[in-house]
Short mmCIF file of C-alpha atoms in Angstrom, two decimals:
data_model
loop_
_atom_site.label_atom_id
_atom_site.label_comp_id
_atom_site.label_asym_id
_atom_site.label_seq_id
_atom_site.Cartn_x
_atom_site.Cartn_y
_atom_site.Cartn_z
CA SER A 1 19.83 13.44 29.88
CA GLY A 2 18.19 10.24 28.63
CA LEU A 3 21.56 8.85 27.46
CA GLY A 4 23.17 8.98 30.91
CA PHE A 5 25.54 11.91 30.30
CA SER A 6 25.74 14.43 33.12
CA THR A 7 26.27 17.36 30.74
CA ALA A 8 26.04 18.08 27.03
CA SER A 9 29.81 18.65 26.97
CA SER A 10 30.45 15.09 28.18
CA ALA A 11 28.37 13.81 25.26
CA GLU A 12 30.46 16.03 22.97
CA ASP A 13 33.66 14.57 24.50
CA HIS A 14 32.46 11.03 23.70
CA LEU A 15 31.65 12.02 20.11
CA GLN A 16 35.09 13.59 19.69
CA ALA A 17 36.71 10.39 21.00
CA LEU A 18 34.72 8.27 18.53
CA ALA A 19 35.75 10.63 15.72
CA LYS A 20 39.44 10.30 16.67
CA LYS A 21 39.11 6.50 16.51
CA GLY A 22 37.56 6.81 13.04
CA ALA A 23 34.22 5.26 14.01
CA ILE A 24 32.24 8.38 13.11
CA GLU A 25 32.73 11.49 11.01
CA LEU A 26 31.72 14.86 12.47
CA LYS A 27 30.73 17.74 10.19
CA PRO A 28 31.04 20.96 12.22
CA GLY A 29 28.52 23.72 11.65
CA THR A 30 25.75 21.43 10.41
CA SER A 31 22.65 20.28 12.19
CA ARG A 32 22.99 16.54 12.94
CA GLY A 33 26.42 16.60 11.30
CA LEU A 34 27.33 13.07 12.27
CA ARG A 35 27.95 10.09 10.00
CA LEU A 36 28.82 6.50 10.86
CA ARG A 37 31.92 5.27 9.03
CA ASP A 38 32.08 1.94 7.20
CA PHE A 39 34.98 -0.27 8.18
CA PRO A 40 35.94 -3.95 7.64
CA GLY A 41 33.83 -6.43 9.56
CA MET A 42 30.99 -3.94 10.04
CA PRO A 43 27.71 -4.13 8.11
CA MET A 44 27.65 -1.96 5.01
CA GLN A 45 25.67 1.26 5.08
CA GLY A 46 23.26 1.92 2.23
CA THR A 47 21.41 5.00 1.07
CA LEU A 48 17.67 4.70 0.51
CA PRO A 49 15.54 7.38 -1.12
CA LEU A 50 12.38 8.47 0.68
CA VAL A 51 9.63 8.63 -1.93
CA GLY A 52 7.04 11.35 -1.54
CA ARG A 53 3.82 11.89 -3.43
CA VAL A 54 3.71 9.85 -6.63
CA ALA A 55 1.90 10.85 -9.82
CA ALA A 56 0.07 8.46 -12.13
CA GLY A 57 2.04 6.68 -14.79
CA SER A 58 5.49 7.88 -13.76
CA PRO A 59 8.04 5.55 -12.16
CA ILE A 60 7.86 5.52 -8.37
CA LEU A 61 11.60 6.24 -8.12
CA ALA A 62 11.50 9.18 -10.55
CA GLN A 63 13.75 11.97 -9.26
CA GLU A 64 10.85 14.40 -8.75
CA HIS A 65 9.29 12.02 -6.19
CA ILE A 66 12.37 11.71 -3.94
CA ASP A 67 12.03 13.94 -0.87
CA GLN A 68 15.30 13.01 0.86
CA THR A 69 17.61 10.06 1.45
CA TYR A 70 18.41 8.00 4.54
CA VAL A 71 21.54 6.06 5.38
CA VAL A 72 20.61 2.66 6.82
CA GLU A 73 22.46 -0.50 7.80
CA ALA A 74 22.20 -3.17 5.10
CA THR A 75 21.38 -5.92 7.62
CA MET A 76 18.50 -3.98 9.16
CA PHE A 77 15.95 -5.73 6.91
CA PRO A 78 15.59 -9.39 5.85
CA ARG A 79 15.63 -8.32 2.18
CA ARG A 80 17.49 -5.26 0.97
CA PRO A 81 14.93 -2.52 0.19
CA ASP A 82 15.13 -0.18 -2.79
CA TYR A 83 13.30 2.78 -1.24
CA LEU A 84 11.34 4.08 1.72
CA LEU A 85 7.74 5.24 1.51
CA ARG A 86 6.12 7.39 4.20
CA VAL A 87 2.86 5.78 5.34
CA ARG A 88 -0.22 7.99 5.36
CA GLY A 89 -3.30 6.88 7.28
CA MET A 90 -4.14 4.01 9.58
CA SER A 91 -5.51 1.37 7.18
CA MET A 92 -2.66 -1.04 8.08
CA ARG A 93 -2.76 -0.36 11.83
CA ASP A 94 -3.38 -3.98 12.87
CA ALA A 95 -0.27 -5.09 10.96
CA GLY A 96 1.74 -2.61 13.05
CA ILE A 97 2.09 -0.08 10.23
CA MET A 98 1.14 3.37 11.51
CA ASP A 99 0.67 6.82 10.04
CA GLY A 100 4.08 8.48 9.62
CA ASP A 101 6.10 5.23 9.58
CA LEU A 102 8.70 4.71 6.88
CA LEU A 103 7.95 1.50 5.01
CA ALA A 104 11.00 -0.20 3.48
CA VAL A 105 10.04 -1.46 0.01
CA LYS A 106 11.72 -3.90 -2.39
CA GLN A 107 10.76 -3.15 -5.98
CA SER A 108 8.70 -5.95 -7.50
CA LYS A 109 5.97 -6.32 -10.09
CA ASP A 110 4.77 -9.62 -8.58
CA ALA A 111 3.41 -10.70 -5.20
CA THR A 112 2.01 -13.83 -3.60
CA ASN A 113 -1.16 -14.01 -1.56
CA GLY A 114 -0.77 -12.59 1.92
CA GLN A 115 2.17 -10.28 1.19
CA ILE A 116 1.97 -6.60 2.09
CA ILE A 117 2.50 -4.62 -1.09
CA VAL A 118 2.73 -1.10 -2.42
CA ALA A 119 0.18 -0.87 -5.22
CA ARG A 120 -0.64 1.85 -7.70
CA ILE A 121 -4.32 2.28 -8.48
CA GLY A 122 -4.87 5.07 -10.98
CA ASP A 123 -3.00 8.08 -9.59
CA GLU A 124 -2.86 6.81 -5.99
CA VAL A 125 -0.33 4.62 -4.23
CA THR A 126 -1.54 2.45 -1.36
CA VAL A 127 -0.14 -0.12 1.07
CA LYS A 128 -2.34 -3.20 1.49
CA ARG A 129 -2.28 -6.98 1.91
CA PHE A 130 -2.44 -8.70 -1.50
CA LYS A 131 -4.85 -11.48 -2.47
CA ARG A 132 -5.34 -12.81 -6.00
CA VAL A 133 -8.71 -14.45 -6.66
CA ARG A 134 -9.77 -16.14 -9.90
CA ASN A 135 -11.04 -13.06 -11.77
CA HIS A 136 -9.90 -10.16 -9.59
CA ILE A 137 -7.38 -8.90 -7.06
CA GLU A 138 -8.30 -7.92 -3.51
CA LEU A 139 -6.28 -5.42 -1.53
CA HIS A 140 -7.06 -5.82 2.15
CA ALA A 141 -6.54 -3.26 4.88
CA GLU A 142 -5.44 -4.38 8.33
CA ASN A 143 -8.09 -2.28 10.04
CA PRO A 144 -11.80 -3.24 10.21
CA ASP A 145 -12.80 0.36 9.45
CA PHE A 146 -11.63 -0.10 5.83
CA GLU A 147 -13.29 -2.22 3.13
CA PRO A 148 -11.16 -4.30 0.73
CA ILE A 149 -10.31 -2.71 -2.61
CA ILE A 150 -11.39 -4.93 -5.50
CA VAL A 151 -9.49 -4.63 -8.80
CA LYS A 152 -10.85 -6.52 -11.81
CA LEU A 153 -8.18 -8.17 -13.94
CA SER A 154 -9.60 -6.28 -16.93
CA ASP A 155 -8.50 -3.04 -15.18
CA ALA A 156 -4.81 -3.89 -15.57
CA GLU A 157 -4.06 -0.43 -17.00
CA VAL A 158 -5.04 1.28 -13.73
CA PHE A 159 -3.40 -1.23 -11.34
CA ALA A 160 0.25 -2.11 -10.79
CA ILE A 161 2.27 -3.71 -8.02
CA GLU A 162 5.15 -1.35 -7.24
CA GLY A 163 6.89 -3.33 -4.51
CA LEU A 164 6.86 -5.57 -1.44
CA ALA A 165 7.07 -4.37 2.15
CA VAL A 166 10.29 -5.72 3.70
CA GLY A 167 10.50 -3.68 6.90
CA LEU A 168 9.55 -0.62 8.84
CA ILE A 169 11.24 2.37 10.45
CA ARG A 170 9.34 4.21 13.13
CA ASN A 171 10.60 7.59 14.26
CA THR A 172 9.57 7.94 17.88
CA MET A 173 10.38 11.03 19.88
CA LEU A 174 11.83 10.46 23.33
CA MET A 175 10.11 12.54 26.00
#
């Protein structure tokens, strides 16, 4: 195995030993029935909702948009995120944000130039680099195949900053 155990039963033995010490909690009969325990001196665990497709005008964290939740270590990100958003597409490729990644987002209505934000434009939510110019806002992709999105300040009713990107989780499969 890729973890260095000679058999699956030796991995099970190690998990049982960790459970006896109280470091993990095993839930028999469930797929992936393993949970890390919080204990003094260890970083706190937090639960983050994974936001799915978002409809126009409704809050991004509305219950109907939450697909599932993830338990993450509080110190994993420089700023504590409020939710995760699954990235669709490759417009932010050159910033290291790929299709399928989970973007950790801190709710915010404001951003400074150069920050990567989650923005709502009409009924779509997008991840782009923010730039405020005198009479408009530019949302820049990090991929030369995509043109900037220009939002006139007079279009405030169709544009909103939903949050700031504070980190990334990439689920890679080991072969």
